Amino acid sequence: MPENSHKPAVFHDIIVSKNDILNCSYESWYSLFGAHAYSRAVVLPLPQEFIEYLESDDFTIPGEKSNPNPQKDSDWDYTPPSRPDPASRFSDLHQKIQETFKSFKYIAPKLNWSAPQDSVWILPGRTMKCSSPSDIYLLLKSSDYINHDLSHAFDEADSVPDKLQYHLILREWKEINPSLEFRCFVRDRQLLAISQRDLNYYPFLEDLHDTLIERIATFFDDVLLPKFGSNSFVFDVYLPKPFTKVYLVDINPFARKTDSLLFTWNELATMSPRDDDVVVRLVTQHNSGRFATKAHSQNHVPRDVLDASMDSSKMVEMLQNWSAMLSKESDETEESD
Ligand SMILES: Nc1ncnc2c1ncn2[C@@H]1O[C@H](COP(=O)(O)OP(=O)(O)O)[C@@H](O)[C@H]1O
Ligand SMILES: [Mg+2]
């Protein structure tokens, strides 16, 4: 057996600078490429008080009345004293969010880098579609991805900026067909690879292979390359029918924490650029089972649990249902033994 056949795999280093991370902050790329963004957006600088509110354990949602209809049949007749409205600490911001709702009927919010896709279970429609400031606060406060922006944005970077301004990005909600969202990987100013972003199997994408490369490569050469400040980055685009226009959804750091989707980071860090030949990867009929889980679902909590956590009688009802379900399951197992 050759001596080196058991050499351990070495993960290729991916160097990310502080400026690479800053260039991918929404307000930074939006100021360069706003005309190509998928939707209009209002960018609001965040006061320290709002960041403290997001980081705190205070789950009072501004503008909500405390317990307006206490349950008569509940064993709990204790009504907690109402807490001060947290929005009084960031009233300017609150007002600007309210004003934005006058021009955008619905809003998809995010902070500098991340959208709260992991906390959509908390809104009735289970999407990021917000119709009021409280929807926005609820989504942001429940999201680990938002917490990442506040505490870990520079974890993989070579240094940390001395001062950082956070922004709330209020994107006008526009329906999006997830099958036509693509993530594009750029290393050393070369467009290397394109992956489908939503990992379900969409048979019609195979016929789009050449159109995708042509449209996205042209967008990269004509729009992004001349102006963007980093040599390596990952950009997300949306290409709705009739596939003539490319819309920019986001720009992310070329770093392991950005989801590499149908590629691996080691591949992306080491693959050699092929002249005019970008690698496009799609979910096929053969590998579709591997990606069958719903994106971000590891962070979701069942709606029943959430509702019950806010209402003691629902909690009792839910536990009774669970125990009935469990005893039914164990009866069935015994019968089949
Ligand atoms: N204006 C919008 N209206 C509705 N949905 C949107 C809008 N912009 C983006 N989205 C959806 O939100 C998803 C996440 O947005 P994105 O900015 O890429 O978040 P992140 O950087 O956290 O991954 C996108 O993949 C897209 O499906
Ligand atoms: Mg992103």
XYZ file of C-alpha atoms and ligand atoms in Angstrom:
365
model
C 0.000 0.000 0.000
C 1.481 3.414 -0.914
C 2.793 5.249 2.137
C 0.632 8.343 1.758
C -2.717 6.705 0.895
C -4.030 7.496 4.401
C -3.028 11.131 4.476
C -5.768 13.061 6.286
C -7.773 15.502 4.120
C -6.606 19.059 4.704
C -9.194 21.833 4.679
C -8.075 24.628 2.442
C -7.723 27.969 4.219
C -10.131 30.642 3.053
C -8.915 34.095 3.988
C -11.614 36.724 4.557
C -10.723 40.288 5.394
C -12.663 42.698 7.542
C -13.333 44.739 4.383
C -14.721 41.703 2.547
C -17.325 41.351 5.289
C -18.056 45.099 5.308
C -18.453 45.180 1.497
C -21.195 42.552 1.792
C -23.188 44.558 4.304
C -26.550 45.347 2.657
C -26.344 49.144 2.818
C -22.847 48.994 1.341
C -23.646 46.910 -1.770
C -27.091 48.514 -2.137
C -25.480 51.941 -2.505
C -23.562 50.593 -5.534
C -26.112 48.274 -7.121
C -29.510 49.449 -5.803
C -30.781 49.883 -9.387
C -30.290 46.139 -9.940
C -31.754 44.999 -6.596
C -34.858 42.828 -6.656
C -36.871 45.273 -4.566
C -36.780 48.792 -3.252
C -35.421 49.114 0.267
C -35.295 51.660 3.058
C -32.092 51.544 5.114
C -32.386 52.755 8.716
C -29.315 53.193 10.930
C -29.951 51.429 14.246
C -29.593 53.256 17.556
C -27.763 51.433 20.353
C -31.048 51.219 22.311
C -32.612 49.040 19.618
C -29.610 46.712 19.507
C -29.837 46.384 23.305
C -33.541 45.566 22.946
C -32.752 42.851 20.370
C -30.088 41.383 22.631
C -32.159 41.517 25.801
C -34.446 38.830 27.274
C -37.302 41.349 27.235
C -39.895 39.779 24.953
C -42.389 42.637 25.215
C -43.317 43.547 21.660
C -43.734 47.310 21.202
C -47.282 48.481 20.681
C -48.851 45.262 22.042
C -51.424 45.598 24.803
C -50.654 43.203 27.619
C -53.133 40.313 27.825
C -56.317 42.162 26.695
C -58.609 39.074 27.159
C -57.486 37.042 30.161
C -58.832 33.470 29.918
C -61.707 32.976 32.347
C -61.423 29.191 32.369
C -57.730 29.198 33.127
C -56.381 28.078 36.517
C -54.117 31.090 36.336
C -55.876 34.261 37.425
C -52.620 36.137 37.853
C -52.185 38.916 35.288
C -48.612 40.166 35.101
C -48.214 43.913 35.549
C -47.918 45.646 32.184
C -44.343 46.493 31.241
C -43.269 49.794 29.685
C -43.448 49.802 25.894
C -39.854 49.153 24.684
C -40.480 51.386 21.636
C -40.317 54.390 23.950
C -36.549 53.768 24.010
C -36.279 53.937 20.185
C -39.268 56.071 19.245
C -37.554 57.691 16.204
C -36.821 54.321 14.652
C -40.313 53.028 15.494
C -41.841 56.039 13.763
C -39.658 55.575 10.658
C -40.699 51.922 10.420
C -44.365 52.973 10.702
C -43.832 55.551 7.946
C -42.210 52.971 5.668
C -45.340 50.822 5.948
C -47.223 53.712 4.306
C -45.197 53.259 1.096
C -44.497 49.500 1.284
C -47.609 47.520 2.144
C -45.564 44.541 3.297
C -41.904 44.357 4.289
C -39.191 41.664 4.242
C -36.733 42.836 6.922
C -33.060 42.043 7.486
C -30.000 43.425 9.283
C -26.630 44.140 7.648
C -26.033 40.542 6.515
C -28.843 38.240 7.538
C -32.580 37.892 7.119
C -34.545 36.170 9.921
C -35.450 33.133 7.810
C -35.123 30.838 10.824
C -37.916 32.533 12.788
C -40.684 32.644 10.157
C -42.579 29.951 12.137
C -43.556 32.707 14.569
C -45.715 34.614 12.037
C -49.074 33.189 10.909
C -48.093 32.917 7.208
C -44.698 31.342 8.074
C -42.895 33.744 5.762
C -40.927 36.935 6.365
C -43.869 38.990 5.078
C -44.401 41.643 7.777
C -47.477 43.853 7.889
C -46.648 45.866 11.016
C -43.660 47.004 13.098
C -44.498 44.323 15.710
C -44.157 41.587 13.056
C -40.668 42.925 12.344
C -39.675 43.026 16.029
C -41.042 39.524 16.607
C -39.109 38.067 13.647
C -35.850 39.797 14.538
C -35.997 38.970 18.245
C -36.712 35.277 17.620
C -33.937 34.756 15.074
C -30.551 33.144 15.670
C -29.446 34.451 12.265
C -29.978 38.028 13.482
C -28.038 37.186 16.619
C -25.231 36.023 14.341
C -25.067 39.501 12.763
C -24.908 41.119 16.191
C -22.303 38.850 17.761
C -20.480 36.727 15.174
C -20.316 38.620 11.856
C -16.510 38.873 11.951
C -15.771 35.411 13.414
C -13.986 34.209 10.250
C -12.382 37.556 9.387
C -8.737 38.467 9.899
C -9.708 41.484 12.035
C -12.675 43.315 13.510
C -13.615 46.946 12.733
C -13.232 49.419 15.594
C -16.712 50.760 15.071
C -19.645 49.215 13.289
C -22.935 50.811 12.311
C -25.870 48.405 12.249
C -28.772 48.975 9.881
C -32.309 47.715 9.628
C -33.105 46.985 5.994
C -36.775 47.257 5.096
C -37.213 45.585 1.708
C -40.510 46.040 -0.038
C -42.129 42.603 -0.081
C -42.294 41.151 -3.591
C -43.344 37.578 -4.258
C -40.392 35.490 -5.382
C -40.349 32.087 -7.066
C -37.633 30.210 -5.116
C -36.892 27.843 -8.023
C -35.421 30.791 -9.946
C -33.021 31.989 -7.233
C -29.344 31.176 -7.806
C -26.161 31.530 -5.741
C -23.012 32.448 -7.693
C -19.467 31.959 -6.390
C -16.637 34.338 -7.370
C -13.003 33.671 -6.445
C -10.174 36.027 -7.442
C -12.511 37.943 -9.770
C -13.521 34.791 -11.683
C -17.091 33.535 -11.738
C -16.543 29.872 -10.881
C -19.806 28.237 -10.018
C -23.587 28.643 -9.862
C -25.908 26.647 -7.617
C -29.652 26.480 -7.420
C -30.590 28.170 -4.099
C -33.774 26.339 -3.133
C -32.792 22.672 -3.011
C -35.950 21.101 -4.384
C -36.054 19.264 -7.687
C -37.327 21.503 -10.505
C -37.161 19.519 -13.776
C -37.466 22.623 -16.008
C -34.161 24.068 -14.736
C -32.077 21.659 -16.818
C -33.244 23.346 -20.041
C -32.199 26.719 -18.609
C -28.551 25.702 -18.118
C -27.040 27.765 -20.977
C -29.340 30.761 -20.458
C -28.350 30.865 -16.786
C -24.639 30.982 -17.539
C -25.059 33.576 -20.262
C -27.286 35.977 -18.279
C -25.440 35.652 -14.976
C -21.944 35.904 -16.526
C -22.971 39.050 -18.424
C -24.429 40.576 -15.240
C -21.239 39.726 -13.363
C -18.935 41.217 -16.033
C -20.978 44.345 -16.774
C -22.429 45.272 -13.386
C -20.606 43.691 -10.431
C -16.992 43.295 -11.483
C -16.310 46.956 -12.382
C -17.564 48.305 -9.036
C -17.434 45.720 -6.251
C -14.549 46.138 -3.785
C -13.707 42.479 -3.009
C -12.033 39.943 -5.296
C -13.903 36.962 -3.878
C -17.574 36.980 -2.929
C -20.852 35.115 -3.343
C -23.837 36.813 -4.959
C -27.467 35.758 -5.015
C -29.638 36.525 -8.016
C -33.226 36.077 -9.125
C -34.032 35.376 -12.771
C -37.795 35.469 -13.289
C -39.449 34.523 -16.571
C -38.811 35.369 -19.433
C -35.220 35.101 -18.118
C -34.054 38.350 -19.666
C -33.245 40.347 -16.526
C -31.015 39.443 -13.592
C -31.975 40.899 -10.199
C -29.534 41.092 -7.317
C -30.926 39.701 -4.046
C -27.813 39.797 -1.841
C -24.008 39.665 -1.734
C -22.293 37.424 0.839
C -18.697 36.865 1.940
C -16.664 34.130 0.231
C -16.384 32.347 3.565
C -17.337 28.973 4.996
C -20.219 30.456 6.948
C -21.989 31.308 3.667
C -23.983 28.219 2.661
C -22.150 26.547 -0.247
C -25.400 24.730 -1.260
C -24.634 22.118 -3.980
C -20.857 22.629 -3.754
C -18.443 22.098 -0.873
C -16.221 24.895 0.353
C -13.144 22.805 -0.350
C -14.234 22.453 -3.974
C -14.884 26.180 -4.264
C -11.538 27.047 -2.698
C -9.534 24.727 -4.947
C -11.377 24.340 -8.284
C -9.514 25.908 -11.189
C -11.461 28.427 -13.208
C -12.343 27.081 -16.638
C -12.226 29.713 -19.347
C -15.770 30.797 -20.112
C -17.118 27.652 -18.508
C -18.912 28.197 -15.259
C -19.993 25.057 -13.411
C -23.767 25.027 -12.861
C -25.150 22.568 -10.333
C -28.832 21.724 -10.052
C -30.772 19.210 -8.007
C -31.485 16.268 -10.296
C -34.017 13.475 -10.115
C -31.230 11.183 -8.844
C -29.992 13.268 -5.919
C -33.251 15.041 -4.962
C -33.762 12.847 -1.864
C -30.540 14.140 -0.285
C -31.891 17.673 -0.035
C -35.481 16.870 0.929
C -35.535 18.700 4.297
C -37.013 22.168 4.401
C -34.387 24.946 4.527
C -33.838 26.506 8.002
C -36.208 23.912 9.514
C -33.610 22.966 12.152
C -34.466 26.285 13.818
C -38.235 25.934 13.670
C -40.548 25.128 16.583
C -43.953 23.537 15.958
C -46.743 26.131 15.908
C -48.666 24.094 18.598
C -45.774 24.475 21.020
C -45.542 28.170 20.391
C -49.283 28.779 20.867
C -49.330 26.620 23.987
C -46.354 28.422 25.493
C -48.469 31.579 25.583
C -51.621 30.017 27.036
C -51.746 27.613 29.995
C -55.056 25.938 29.017
C -53.676 25.236 25.528
C -50.543 23.777 27.141
C -52.670 21.309 29.175
C -54.676 20.418 26.060
C -51.513 19.869 24.033
C -49.944 17.631 26.696
C -53.153 15.559 26.877
C -53.113 15.149 23.085
C -49.468 14.152 23.139
C -49.936 11.571 25.870
C -53.003 10.153 24.038
C -50.944 9.969 20.851
C -48.028 8.259 22.627
C -50.213 5.641 24.297
C -51.917 4.952 20.920
C -48.494 4.496 19.311
C -47.305 2.105 22.027
C -50.573 0.091 21.734
C -49.987 -0.202 17.984
C -46.361 -1.303 18.516
C -47.442 -3.985 21.006
C -50.099 -5.238 18.589
C -47.591 -5.528 15.724
C -44.994 -7.399 17.932
N -38.115 41.876 -1.383
C -38.366 40.614 -1.047
N -39.642 40.186 -0.878
C -39.897 38.911 -0.544
N -38.956 37.974 -0.330
C -37.670 38.341 -0.485
C -37.313 39.678 -0.853
N -35.966 39.744 -0.941
C -35.507 38.520 -0.639
N -36.517 37.675 -0.376
C -36.407 36.247 0.008
O -35.713 36.173 1.227
C -34.668 35.207 1.127
C -33.554 35.591 2.065
O -33.050 36.874 1.748
P -31.484 37.161 1.810
O -31.293 38.620 1.723
O -30.770 36.350 0.787
O -31.142 36.638 3.279
P -29.781 35.990 3.854
O -28.682 36.879 3.433
O -29.972 35.946 5.320
O -29.683 34.604 3.257
C -34.302 35.209 -0.340
O -33.750 33.977 -0.720
C -35.638 35.459 -1.022
O -36.312 34.236 -1.232
Mg -27.124 36.696 2.323
